[in-house]
Coordinates of C-alpha atoms and ligand atoms in Angstrom, one line a residue:
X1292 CA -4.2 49.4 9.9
X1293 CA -3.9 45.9 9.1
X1294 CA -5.8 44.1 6.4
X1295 CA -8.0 41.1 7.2
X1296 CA -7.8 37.7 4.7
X1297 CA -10.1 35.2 4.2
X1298 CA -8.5 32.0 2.4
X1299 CA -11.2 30.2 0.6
X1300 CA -9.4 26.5 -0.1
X1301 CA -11.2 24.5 -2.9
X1302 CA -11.0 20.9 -2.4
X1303 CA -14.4 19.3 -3.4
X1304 CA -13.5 18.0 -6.9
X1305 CA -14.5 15.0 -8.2
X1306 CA -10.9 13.6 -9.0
X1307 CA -12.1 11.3 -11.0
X1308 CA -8.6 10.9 -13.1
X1309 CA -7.0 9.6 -9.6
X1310 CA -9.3 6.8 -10.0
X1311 CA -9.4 6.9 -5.9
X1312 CA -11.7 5.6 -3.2
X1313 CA -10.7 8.5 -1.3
X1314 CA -10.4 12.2 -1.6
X1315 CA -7.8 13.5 -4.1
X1316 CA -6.7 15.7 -1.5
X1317 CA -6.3 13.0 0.9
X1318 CA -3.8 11.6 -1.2
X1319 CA 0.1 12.7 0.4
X1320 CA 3.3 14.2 -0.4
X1321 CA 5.9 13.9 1.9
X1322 CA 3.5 11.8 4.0
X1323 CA 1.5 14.9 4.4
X1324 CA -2.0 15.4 2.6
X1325 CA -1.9 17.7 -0.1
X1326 CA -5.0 19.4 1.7
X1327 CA -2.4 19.9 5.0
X1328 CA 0.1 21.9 2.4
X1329 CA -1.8 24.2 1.5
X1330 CA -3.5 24.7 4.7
X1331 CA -0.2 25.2 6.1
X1332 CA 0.9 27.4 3.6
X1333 CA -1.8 29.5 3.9
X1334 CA -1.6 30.0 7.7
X1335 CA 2.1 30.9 6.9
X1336 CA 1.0 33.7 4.9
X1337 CA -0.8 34.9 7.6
X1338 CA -4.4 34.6 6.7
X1339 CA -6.7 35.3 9.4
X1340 CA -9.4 32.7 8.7
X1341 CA -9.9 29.4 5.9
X1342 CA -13.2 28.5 4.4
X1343 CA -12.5 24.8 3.5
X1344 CA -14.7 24.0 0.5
X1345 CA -15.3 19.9 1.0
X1346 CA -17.2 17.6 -1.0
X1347 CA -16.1 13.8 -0.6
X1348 CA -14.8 12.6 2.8
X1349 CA -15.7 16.1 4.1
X1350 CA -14.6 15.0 8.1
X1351 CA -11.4 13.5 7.6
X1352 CA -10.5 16.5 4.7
X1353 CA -11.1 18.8 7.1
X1354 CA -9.3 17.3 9.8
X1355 CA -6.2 17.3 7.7
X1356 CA -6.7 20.7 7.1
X1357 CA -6.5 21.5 10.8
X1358 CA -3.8 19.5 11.7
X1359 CA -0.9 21.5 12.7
X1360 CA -2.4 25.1 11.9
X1361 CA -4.2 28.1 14.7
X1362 CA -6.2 29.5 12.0
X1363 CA -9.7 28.5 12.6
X1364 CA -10.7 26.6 9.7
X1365 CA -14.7 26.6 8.6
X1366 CA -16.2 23.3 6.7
X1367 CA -18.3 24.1 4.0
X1368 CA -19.6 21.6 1.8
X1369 CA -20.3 21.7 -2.3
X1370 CA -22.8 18.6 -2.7
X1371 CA -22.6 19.0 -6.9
X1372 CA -20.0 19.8 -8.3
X1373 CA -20.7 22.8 -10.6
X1374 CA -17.1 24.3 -11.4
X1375 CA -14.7 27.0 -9.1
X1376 CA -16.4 29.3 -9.4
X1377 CA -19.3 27.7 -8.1
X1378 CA -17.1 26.4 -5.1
X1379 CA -16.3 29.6 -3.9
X1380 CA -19.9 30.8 -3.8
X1381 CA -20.7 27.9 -1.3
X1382 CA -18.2 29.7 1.4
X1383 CA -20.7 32.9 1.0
X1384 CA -21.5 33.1 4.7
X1385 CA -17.8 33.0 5.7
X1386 CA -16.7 35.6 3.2
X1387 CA -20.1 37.7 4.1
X1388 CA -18.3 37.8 7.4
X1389 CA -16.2 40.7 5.7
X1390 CA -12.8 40.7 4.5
X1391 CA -10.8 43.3 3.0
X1392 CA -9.0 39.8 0.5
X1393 CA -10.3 36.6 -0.6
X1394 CA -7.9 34.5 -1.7
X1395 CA -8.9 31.2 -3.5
X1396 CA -6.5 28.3 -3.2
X1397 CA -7.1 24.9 -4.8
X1398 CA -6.5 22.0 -2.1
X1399 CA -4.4 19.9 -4.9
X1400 CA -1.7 22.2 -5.5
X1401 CA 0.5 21.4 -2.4
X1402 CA 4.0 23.4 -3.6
X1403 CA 2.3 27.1 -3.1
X1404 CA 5.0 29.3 -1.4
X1405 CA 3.5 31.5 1.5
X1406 CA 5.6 34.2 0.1
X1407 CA 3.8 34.1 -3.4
X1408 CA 0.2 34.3 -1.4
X1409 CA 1.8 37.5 0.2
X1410 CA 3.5 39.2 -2.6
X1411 CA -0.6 38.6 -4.2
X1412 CA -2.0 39.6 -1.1
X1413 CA 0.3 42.9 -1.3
X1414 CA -0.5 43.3 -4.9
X1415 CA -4.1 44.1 -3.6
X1416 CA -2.9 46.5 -1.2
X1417 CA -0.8 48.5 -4.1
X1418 CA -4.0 49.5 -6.1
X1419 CA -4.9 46.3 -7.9
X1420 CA -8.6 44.8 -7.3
X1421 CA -8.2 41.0 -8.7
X1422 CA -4.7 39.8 -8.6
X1423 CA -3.7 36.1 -10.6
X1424 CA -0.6 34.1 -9.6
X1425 CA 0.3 33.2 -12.9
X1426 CA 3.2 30.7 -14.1
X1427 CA 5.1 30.2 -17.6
X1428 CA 4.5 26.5 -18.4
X1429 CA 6.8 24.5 -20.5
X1430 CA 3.6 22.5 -21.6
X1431 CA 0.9 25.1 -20.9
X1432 CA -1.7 22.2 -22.5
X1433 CA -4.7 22.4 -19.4
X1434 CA -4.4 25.4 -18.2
X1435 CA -6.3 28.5 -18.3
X1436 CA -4.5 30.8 -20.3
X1437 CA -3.5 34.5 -18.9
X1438 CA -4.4 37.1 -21.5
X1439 CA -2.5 40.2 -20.5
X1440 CA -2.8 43.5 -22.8
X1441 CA -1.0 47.3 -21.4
X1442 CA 0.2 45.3 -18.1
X1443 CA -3.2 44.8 -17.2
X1444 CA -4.9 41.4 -17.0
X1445 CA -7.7 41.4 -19.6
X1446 CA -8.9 37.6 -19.3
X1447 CA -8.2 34.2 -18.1
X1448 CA -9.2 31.5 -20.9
X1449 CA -9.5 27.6 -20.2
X1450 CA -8.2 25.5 -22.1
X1451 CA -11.0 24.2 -23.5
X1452 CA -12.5 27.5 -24.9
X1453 CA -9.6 29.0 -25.6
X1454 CA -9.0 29.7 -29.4
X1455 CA -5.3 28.5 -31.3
X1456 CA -4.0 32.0 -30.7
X1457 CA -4.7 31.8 -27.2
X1458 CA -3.7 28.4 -26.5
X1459 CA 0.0 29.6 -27.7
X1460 CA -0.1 31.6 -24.9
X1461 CA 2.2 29.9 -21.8
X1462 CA 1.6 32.4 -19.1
X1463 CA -1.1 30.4 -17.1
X1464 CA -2.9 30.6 -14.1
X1465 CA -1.6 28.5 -10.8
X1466 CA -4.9 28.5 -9.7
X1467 CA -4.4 31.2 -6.6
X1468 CA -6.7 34.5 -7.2
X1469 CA -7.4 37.2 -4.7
X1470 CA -9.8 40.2 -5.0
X1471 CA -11.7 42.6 -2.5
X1472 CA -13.9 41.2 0.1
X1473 CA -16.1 43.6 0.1
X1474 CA -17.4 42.8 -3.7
X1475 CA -16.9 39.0 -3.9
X1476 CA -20.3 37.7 -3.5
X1477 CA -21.5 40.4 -5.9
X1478 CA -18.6 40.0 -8.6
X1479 CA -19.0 35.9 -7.8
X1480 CA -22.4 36.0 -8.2
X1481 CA -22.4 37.6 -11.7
X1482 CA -20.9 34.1 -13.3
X1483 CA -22.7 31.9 -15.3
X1484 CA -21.9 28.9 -17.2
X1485 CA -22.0 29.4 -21.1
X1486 CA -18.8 27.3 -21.9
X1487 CA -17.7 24.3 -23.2
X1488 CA -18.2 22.5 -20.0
X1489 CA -21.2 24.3 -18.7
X1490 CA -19.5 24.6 -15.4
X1491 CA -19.3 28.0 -12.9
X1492 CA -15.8 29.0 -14.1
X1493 CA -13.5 31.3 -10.7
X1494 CA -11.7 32.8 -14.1
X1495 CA -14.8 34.6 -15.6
X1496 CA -14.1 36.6 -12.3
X1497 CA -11.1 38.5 -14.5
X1498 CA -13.6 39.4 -16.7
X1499 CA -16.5 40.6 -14.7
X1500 CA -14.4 42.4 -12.6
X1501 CA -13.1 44.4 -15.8
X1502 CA -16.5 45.1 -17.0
X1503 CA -17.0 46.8 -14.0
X1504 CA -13.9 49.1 -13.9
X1505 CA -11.6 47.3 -11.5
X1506 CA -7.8 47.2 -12.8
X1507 CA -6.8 43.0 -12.6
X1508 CA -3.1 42.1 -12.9
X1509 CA -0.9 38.7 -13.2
X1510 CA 2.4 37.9 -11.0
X1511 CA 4.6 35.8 -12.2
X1512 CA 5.4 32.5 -9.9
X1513 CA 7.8 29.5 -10.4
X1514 CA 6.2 26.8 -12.1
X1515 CA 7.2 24.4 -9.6
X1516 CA 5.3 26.0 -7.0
X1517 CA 2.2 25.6 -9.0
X1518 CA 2.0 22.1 -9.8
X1519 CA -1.5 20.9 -9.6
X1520 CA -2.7 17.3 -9.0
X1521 CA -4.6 15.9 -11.3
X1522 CA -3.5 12.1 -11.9
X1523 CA -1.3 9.7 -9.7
X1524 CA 1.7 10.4 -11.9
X1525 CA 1.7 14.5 -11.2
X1526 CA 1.3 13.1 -7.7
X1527 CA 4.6 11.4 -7.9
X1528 CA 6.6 14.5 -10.0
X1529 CA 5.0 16.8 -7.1
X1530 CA 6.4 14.2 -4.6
X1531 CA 9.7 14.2 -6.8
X1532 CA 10.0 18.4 -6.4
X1533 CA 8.7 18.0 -2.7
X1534 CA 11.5 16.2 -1.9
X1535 CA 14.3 17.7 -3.7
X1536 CA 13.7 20.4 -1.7
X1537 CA 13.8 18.8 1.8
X1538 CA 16.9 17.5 1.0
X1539 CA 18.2 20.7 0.1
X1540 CA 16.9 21.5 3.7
X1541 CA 18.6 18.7 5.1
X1542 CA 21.7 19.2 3.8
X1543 CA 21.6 23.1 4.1
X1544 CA 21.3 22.2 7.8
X1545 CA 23.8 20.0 8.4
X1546 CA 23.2 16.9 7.7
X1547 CA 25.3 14.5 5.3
X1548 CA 23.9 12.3 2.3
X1549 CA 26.1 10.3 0.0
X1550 CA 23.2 10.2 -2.8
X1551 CA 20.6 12.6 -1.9
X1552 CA 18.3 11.7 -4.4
X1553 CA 17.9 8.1 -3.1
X1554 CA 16.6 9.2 0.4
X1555 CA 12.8 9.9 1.0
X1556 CA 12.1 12.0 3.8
X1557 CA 8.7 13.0 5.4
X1558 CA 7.3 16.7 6.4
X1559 CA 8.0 16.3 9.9
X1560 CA 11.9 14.6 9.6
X1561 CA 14.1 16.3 12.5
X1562 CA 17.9 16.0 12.3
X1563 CA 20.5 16.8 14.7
X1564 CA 23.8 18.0 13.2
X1565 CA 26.5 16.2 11.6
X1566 CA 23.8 13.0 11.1
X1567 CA 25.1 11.1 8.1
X1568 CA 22.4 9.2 5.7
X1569 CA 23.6 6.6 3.2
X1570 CA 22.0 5.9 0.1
X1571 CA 18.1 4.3 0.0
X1572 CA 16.9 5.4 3.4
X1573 CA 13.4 5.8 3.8
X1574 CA 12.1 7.9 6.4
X1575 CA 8.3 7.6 7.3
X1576 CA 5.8 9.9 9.8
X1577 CA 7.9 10.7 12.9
X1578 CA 11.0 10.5 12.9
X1579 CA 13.9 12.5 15.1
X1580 CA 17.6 11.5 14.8
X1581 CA 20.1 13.2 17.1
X1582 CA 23.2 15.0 16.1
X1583 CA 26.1 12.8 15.0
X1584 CA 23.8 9.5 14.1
X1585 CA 24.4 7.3 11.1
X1586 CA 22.1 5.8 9.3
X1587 CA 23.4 3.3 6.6
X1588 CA 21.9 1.8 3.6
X1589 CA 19.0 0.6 3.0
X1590 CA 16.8 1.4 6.3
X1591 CA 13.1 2.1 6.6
X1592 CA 12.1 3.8 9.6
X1593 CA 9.4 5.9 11.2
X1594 CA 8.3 7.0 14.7
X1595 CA 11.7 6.3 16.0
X1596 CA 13.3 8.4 17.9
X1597 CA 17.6 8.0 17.0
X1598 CA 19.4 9.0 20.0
X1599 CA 22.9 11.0 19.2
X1600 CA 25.5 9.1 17.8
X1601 CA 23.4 6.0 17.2
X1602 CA 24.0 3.6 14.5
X1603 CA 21.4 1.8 12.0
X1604 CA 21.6 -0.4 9.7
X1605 CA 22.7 -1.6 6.9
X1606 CA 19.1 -2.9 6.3
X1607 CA 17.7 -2.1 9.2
X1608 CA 13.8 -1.3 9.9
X1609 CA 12.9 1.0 12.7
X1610 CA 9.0 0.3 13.4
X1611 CA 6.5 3.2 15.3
X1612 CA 7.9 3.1 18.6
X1613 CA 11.2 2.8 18.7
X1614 CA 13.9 4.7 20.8
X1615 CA 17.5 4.4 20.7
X1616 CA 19.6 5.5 23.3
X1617 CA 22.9 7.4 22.9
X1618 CA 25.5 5.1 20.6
X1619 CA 23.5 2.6 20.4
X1620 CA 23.4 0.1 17.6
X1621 CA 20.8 -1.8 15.9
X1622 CA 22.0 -3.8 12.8
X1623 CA 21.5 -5.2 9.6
X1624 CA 18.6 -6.8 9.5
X1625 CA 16.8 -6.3 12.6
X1626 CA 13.3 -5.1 13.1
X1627 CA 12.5 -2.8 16.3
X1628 CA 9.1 -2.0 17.3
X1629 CA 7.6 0.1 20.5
X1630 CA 11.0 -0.8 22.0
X1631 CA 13.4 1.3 23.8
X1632 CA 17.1 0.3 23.6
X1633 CA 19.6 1.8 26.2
X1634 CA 22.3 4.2 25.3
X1635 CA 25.0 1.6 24.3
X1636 CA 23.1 -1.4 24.0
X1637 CA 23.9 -3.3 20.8
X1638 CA 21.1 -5.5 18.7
X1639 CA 23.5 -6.0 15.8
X1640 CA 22.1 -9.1 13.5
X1641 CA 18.9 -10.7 12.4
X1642 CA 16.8 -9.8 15.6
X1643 CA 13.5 -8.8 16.0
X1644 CA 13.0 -6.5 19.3
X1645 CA 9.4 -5.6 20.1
X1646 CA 7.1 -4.4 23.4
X1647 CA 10.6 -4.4 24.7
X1648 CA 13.1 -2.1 27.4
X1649 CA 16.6 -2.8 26.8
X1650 CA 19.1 -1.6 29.3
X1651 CA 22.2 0.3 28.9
X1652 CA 24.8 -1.5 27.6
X1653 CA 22.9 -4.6 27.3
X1654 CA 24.3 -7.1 24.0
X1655 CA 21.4 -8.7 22.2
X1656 CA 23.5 -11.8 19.9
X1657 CA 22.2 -12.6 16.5
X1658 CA 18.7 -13.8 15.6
X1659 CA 17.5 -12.8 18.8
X1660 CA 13.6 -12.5 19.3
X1661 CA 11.2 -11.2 21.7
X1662 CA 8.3 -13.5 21.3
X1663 CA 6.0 -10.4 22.1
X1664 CA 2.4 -11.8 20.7
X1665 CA 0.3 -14.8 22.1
X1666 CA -2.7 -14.4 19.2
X1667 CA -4.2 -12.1 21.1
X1668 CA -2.1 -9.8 23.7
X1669 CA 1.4 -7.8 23.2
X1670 CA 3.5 -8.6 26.3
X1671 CA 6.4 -6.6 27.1
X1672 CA 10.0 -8.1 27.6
X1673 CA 12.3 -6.4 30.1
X1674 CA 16.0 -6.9 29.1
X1675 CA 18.5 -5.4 32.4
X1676 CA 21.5 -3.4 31.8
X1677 CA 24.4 -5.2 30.8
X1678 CA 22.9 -8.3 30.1
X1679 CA 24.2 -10.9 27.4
X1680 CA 21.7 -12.6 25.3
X1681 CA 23.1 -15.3 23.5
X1682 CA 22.5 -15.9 20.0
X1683 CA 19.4 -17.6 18.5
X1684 CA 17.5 -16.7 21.5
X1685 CA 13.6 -16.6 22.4
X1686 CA 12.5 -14.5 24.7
X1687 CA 8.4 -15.6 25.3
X1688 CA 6.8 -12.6 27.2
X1689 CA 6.0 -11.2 29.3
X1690 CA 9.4 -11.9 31.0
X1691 CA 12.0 -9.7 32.5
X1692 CA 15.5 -10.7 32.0
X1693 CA 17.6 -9.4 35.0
X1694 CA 20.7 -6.6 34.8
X1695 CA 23.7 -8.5 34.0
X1696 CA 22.3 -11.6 33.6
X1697 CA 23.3 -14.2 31.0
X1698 CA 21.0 -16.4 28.5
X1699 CA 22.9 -19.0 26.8
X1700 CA 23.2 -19.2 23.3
X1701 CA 19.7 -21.4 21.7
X1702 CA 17.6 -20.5 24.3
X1703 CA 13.8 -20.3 24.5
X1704 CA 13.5 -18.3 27.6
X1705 CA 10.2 -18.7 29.2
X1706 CA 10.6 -17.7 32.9
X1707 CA 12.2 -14.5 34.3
X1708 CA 15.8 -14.6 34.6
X1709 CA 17.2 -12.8 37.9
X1710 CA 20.0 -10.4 37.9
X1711 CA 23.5 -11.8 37.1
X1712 CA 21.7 -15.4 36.6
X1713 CA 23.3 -17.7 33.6
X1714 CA 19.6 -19.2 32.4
X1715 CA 20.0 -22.1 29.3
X1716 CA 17.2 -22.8 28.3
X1717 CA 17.8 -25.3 25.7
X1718 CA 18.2 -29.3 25.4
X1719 CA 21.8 -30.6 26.3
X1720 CA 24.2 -31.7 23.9
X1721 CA 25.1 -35.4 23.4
X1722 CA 27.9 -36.3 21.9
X1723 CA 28.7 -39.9 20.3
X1724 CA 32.3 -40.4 19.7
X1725 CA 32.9 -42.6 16.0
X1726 CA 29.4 -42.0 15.5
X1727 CA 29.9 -39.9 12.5
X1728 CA 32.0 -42.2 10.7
X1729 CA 29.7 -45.4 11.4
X1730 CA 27.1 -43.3 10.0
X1731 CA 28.9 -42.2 6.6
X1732 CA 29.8 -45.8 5.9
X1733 CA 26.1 -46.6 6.5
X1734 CA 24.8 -44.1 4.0
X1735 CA 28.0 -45.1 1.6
X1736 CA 26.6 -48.8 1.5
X1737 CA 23.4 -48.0 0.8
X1738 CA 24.2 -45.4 -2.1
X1739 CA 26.1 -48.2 -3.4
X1740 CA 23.3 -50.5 -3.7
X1741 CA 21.3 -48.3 -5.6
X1742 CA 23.9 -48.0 -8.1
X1743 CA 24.0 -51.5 -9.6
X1744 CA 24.7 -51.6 -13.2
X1745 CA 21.9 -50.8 -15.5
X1746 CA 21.8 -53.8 -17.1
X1747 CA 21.6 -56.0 -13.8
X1748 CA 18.7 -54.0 -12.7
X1749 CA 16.8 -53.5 -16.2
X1750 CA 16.4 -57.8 -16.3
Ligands
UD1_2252 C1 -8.1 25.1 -12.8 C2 -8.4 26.5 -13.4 C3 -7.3 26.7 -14.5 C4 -5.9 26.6 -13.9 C5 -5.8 25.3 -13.2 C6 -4.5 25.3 -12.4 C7 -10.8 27.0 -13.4 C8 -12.0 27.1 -14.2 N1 -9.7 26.6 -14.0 O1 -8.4 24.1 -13.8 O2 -7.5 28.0 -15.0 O3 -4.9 26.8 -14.9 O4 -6.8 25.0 -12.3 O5 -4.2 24.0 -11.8 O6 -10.7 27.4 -12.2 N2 -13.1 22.1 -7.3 C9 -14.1 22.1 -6.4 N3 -15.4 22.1 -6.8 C10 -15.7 22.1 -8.2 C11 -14.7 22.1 -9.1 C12 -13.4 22.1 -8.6 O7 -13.9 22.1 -5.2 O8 -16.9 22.2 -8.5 C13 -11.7 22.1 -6.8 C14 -10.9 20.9 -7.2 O9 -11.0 19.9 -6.1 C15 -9.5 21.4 -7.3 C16 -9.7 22.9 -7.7 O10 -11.0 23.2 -7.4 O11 -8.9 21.4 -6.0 C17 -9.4 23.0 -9.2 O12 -10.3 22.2 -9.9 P1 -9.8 21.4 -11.2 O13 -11.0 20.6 -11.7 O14 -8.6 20.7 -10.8 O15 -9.5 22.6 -12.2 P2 -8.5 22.5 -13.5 O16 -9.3 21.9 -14.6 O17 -7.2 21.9 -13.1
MG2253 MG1 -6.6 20.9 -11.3

């Protein structure tokens, strides 16, 4: 028979060390809410059902929690904040639903390994009632200690109450706890709040539950993968391990990078094989890149789709929007947005392509610019295949510029151009011969002037 699990996800803290306008939990690793990791994380282990325990920013908490997940996820909401233990209480209708496990999560701890929630999960099944994922902490300074005695988990003491001989304890507790369905409102009820900061504590559980016969037991976990978020700086050493491992990913799967540790991916990054990243890449929300693409220094890019065997950059920024054909180039410098550029089509310097369709094959020249925005409206500009644009180009849309059609070099192209049309749209060249040297003898005299001796000029 299989067992039923109920995943109780704390994330109604007051975060008040973020020193946030929103929602600790809001806050993203990998340009993925820590609230969505966990979630995730927890579907993985195969949890039939989450009770989302939200305080600030309930709606858009709970939306992250969804995203991306089947379990059916139930809002429930912790108006004061009173402690854990207190937090789990407030999902008593869910959990009176009946589970055989509980498991507790806590929303700002985003590196929890499905396969830890399972091997506590399994724990349960093995003849433990309350199971801790525990961790060894090189600085265990915060944590509730684990106080273990015979193998058997006796207590878990915060920080704050423990006494010196406990606080040189470094087994902690990562904050994940599971225990029978069946008894958690009764053995959550039985907590009170006679501690140093009068709050509901979820580790008196350990020893309420032990009072009451049940046998409680600590696994050990890496630390990494029970990092909690407390302040912006753990957010950025979670971010650091976060991505350290999706590099590993990467690489594992194919995919080339000179310095790894310069290169910022994102939760949902897809690569093709053989891709090649140079150093300082920056990938945001969104982004595919097909097999053999390179991406050279220094870009920034998100929802762009890289076709296969593309090249970007150096320094090249790849806006929401953006799809590159097959071997196509876009350059140093150049800024693409909501554009598609053919399979072959080359935007190589200093351009800016937006609201645009570039053809196959088509050559945009240096500081080219579709002029895409009139105050008010985004107009699309149609570039054919094959066409030329020459360099320091405007293109005011909307306008359409025809397959195989020619703009001379200067242009500010204001009317459609049909195909294989030469359109110059610029004002025509004048040339005075000797003019140049009149003028330099002009400016020469004058200079001359102005440098009369000083003491003509001081009388
Ligand atoms: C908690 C544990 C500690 C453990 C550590 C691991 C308790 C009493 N202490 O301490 O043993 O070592 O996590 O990181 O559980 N929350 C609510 N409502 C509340 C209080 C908290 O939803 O009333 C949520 C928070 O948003 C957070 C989680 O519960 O996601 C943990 O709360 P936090 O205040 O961070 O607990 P710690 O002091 O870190
Ligand atoms: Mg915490």
């Amino acid at each position: 028979m299989t067992r039923t699990c109920l995943a109780v996800v704390l994330a109604a803290g007051d975060a008040t060390r973020m020193k946030s306008s929103k929602s600790k939990v809001l806050h993203a690793v990998g340009n993925l809410p820590l609230i969505s990791h966990v979630t995730r994380a927890a579907a993985a282990a195969g949890v039939n059902k989450l009770a989302l325990v939200v305080g600030r920013d309930g709606d858009l908490v709970t939306d992250a929690a969804r995203a991306g997940i089947d379990v059916p996820v139930a809002p429930v909401v912790q108006t004061e904040r009173k402690g854990t233990g207190h937090a789990v209480l407030m999902a008593r209708d869910v959990i009176s639903e009946g589970f055989d496990d509980i498991v507790v999560l806590y929303g700002d701890a985003p590196l929890i390994n499905p396969d830890s929630l399972t091997a506590a999960i399994s724990e349960r099944s093995k003849g433990a009632d309350v199971v801790v994922l525990g961790f060894r902490a090189d600085d265990p300074t915060g944590y509730g200690r684990l106080i273990e005695r015979d193998g058997e988990l006796i207590a878990i003491r915060e920080h704050r109450d423990a006494s010196a001989e406990e606080r040189a304890i470094d087994f902690c507790n990562g904050g994940v706890i599971t225990f029978s369905g069946r008894e958690a409102v009764n053995l959550l009820e039985a907590i009170g709040n006679d501690n140093v900061k009068g709050e509901f504590y979820l580790t008196d559980l350990v020893e309420i539950a032990r009072a009451r016969g049940l046998k409680c037991v600590a696994i050990e976990a890496p630390e990494e993968d029970m990092m909690g978020c407390n302040t912006r700086a753990e957010l950025a050493e979670i971010e650091q391990v976060w991505q350290a491992r999706a590099r590993q990913a990467a690489m594992l799967s194919g995919v080339s990078m000179i310095d790894p540790s310069s290169v910022f991916l994102s939760h949902d990054t897809v690569f093709g094989n053989d891709v090649m990243i140079e150093p300082n890449v920056w990938f945001g929300p969104g982004v595919r890149v097909g097999d053999g693409a390179v991406i050279h220094a220094f870009c920034h890019i998100e929802g762009a789709d890289i076709g296969p065997g593309a090249m970007i950059g150096p320094f090249a920024r790849l806006r929401p929007g953006s799809e590159l054909g097959e071997k196509s180039k876009v350059g140093n410098f150049c800024e693409i947005k909501k554009a598609r550029v053919g399979a072959g089509a080359k935007v190589n310097h200093l351009s800016y392509i937006g609201d645009a369709i570039v053809g196959p094959a088509a050559n945009i020249g240096a500081g080219t610019i579709t002029c895409n925005y009139d105050g008010q409206n985004k107009h699309l500009t149609e570039i054919g295949a094959g066409a030329f644009i020459g360099s320091n180009s405007s293109l005011v849309a909307p306008i359409r510029i025809g397959d195989g059609a020619y703009v001379g070099s200067g242009s500010v192209v204001t009317m459609d151009v049909p195909d294989d049309a030469l359109a110059i749209a610029r004002a025509r060249q004048e040339t005075k011969p000797g003019r140049a040297q009149r003028l330099r003898e002009k400016i020469s005299a004058i200079k001359a002037l102005r440098r009369k001796p000083a003491s003509e000029s001081d009388q």
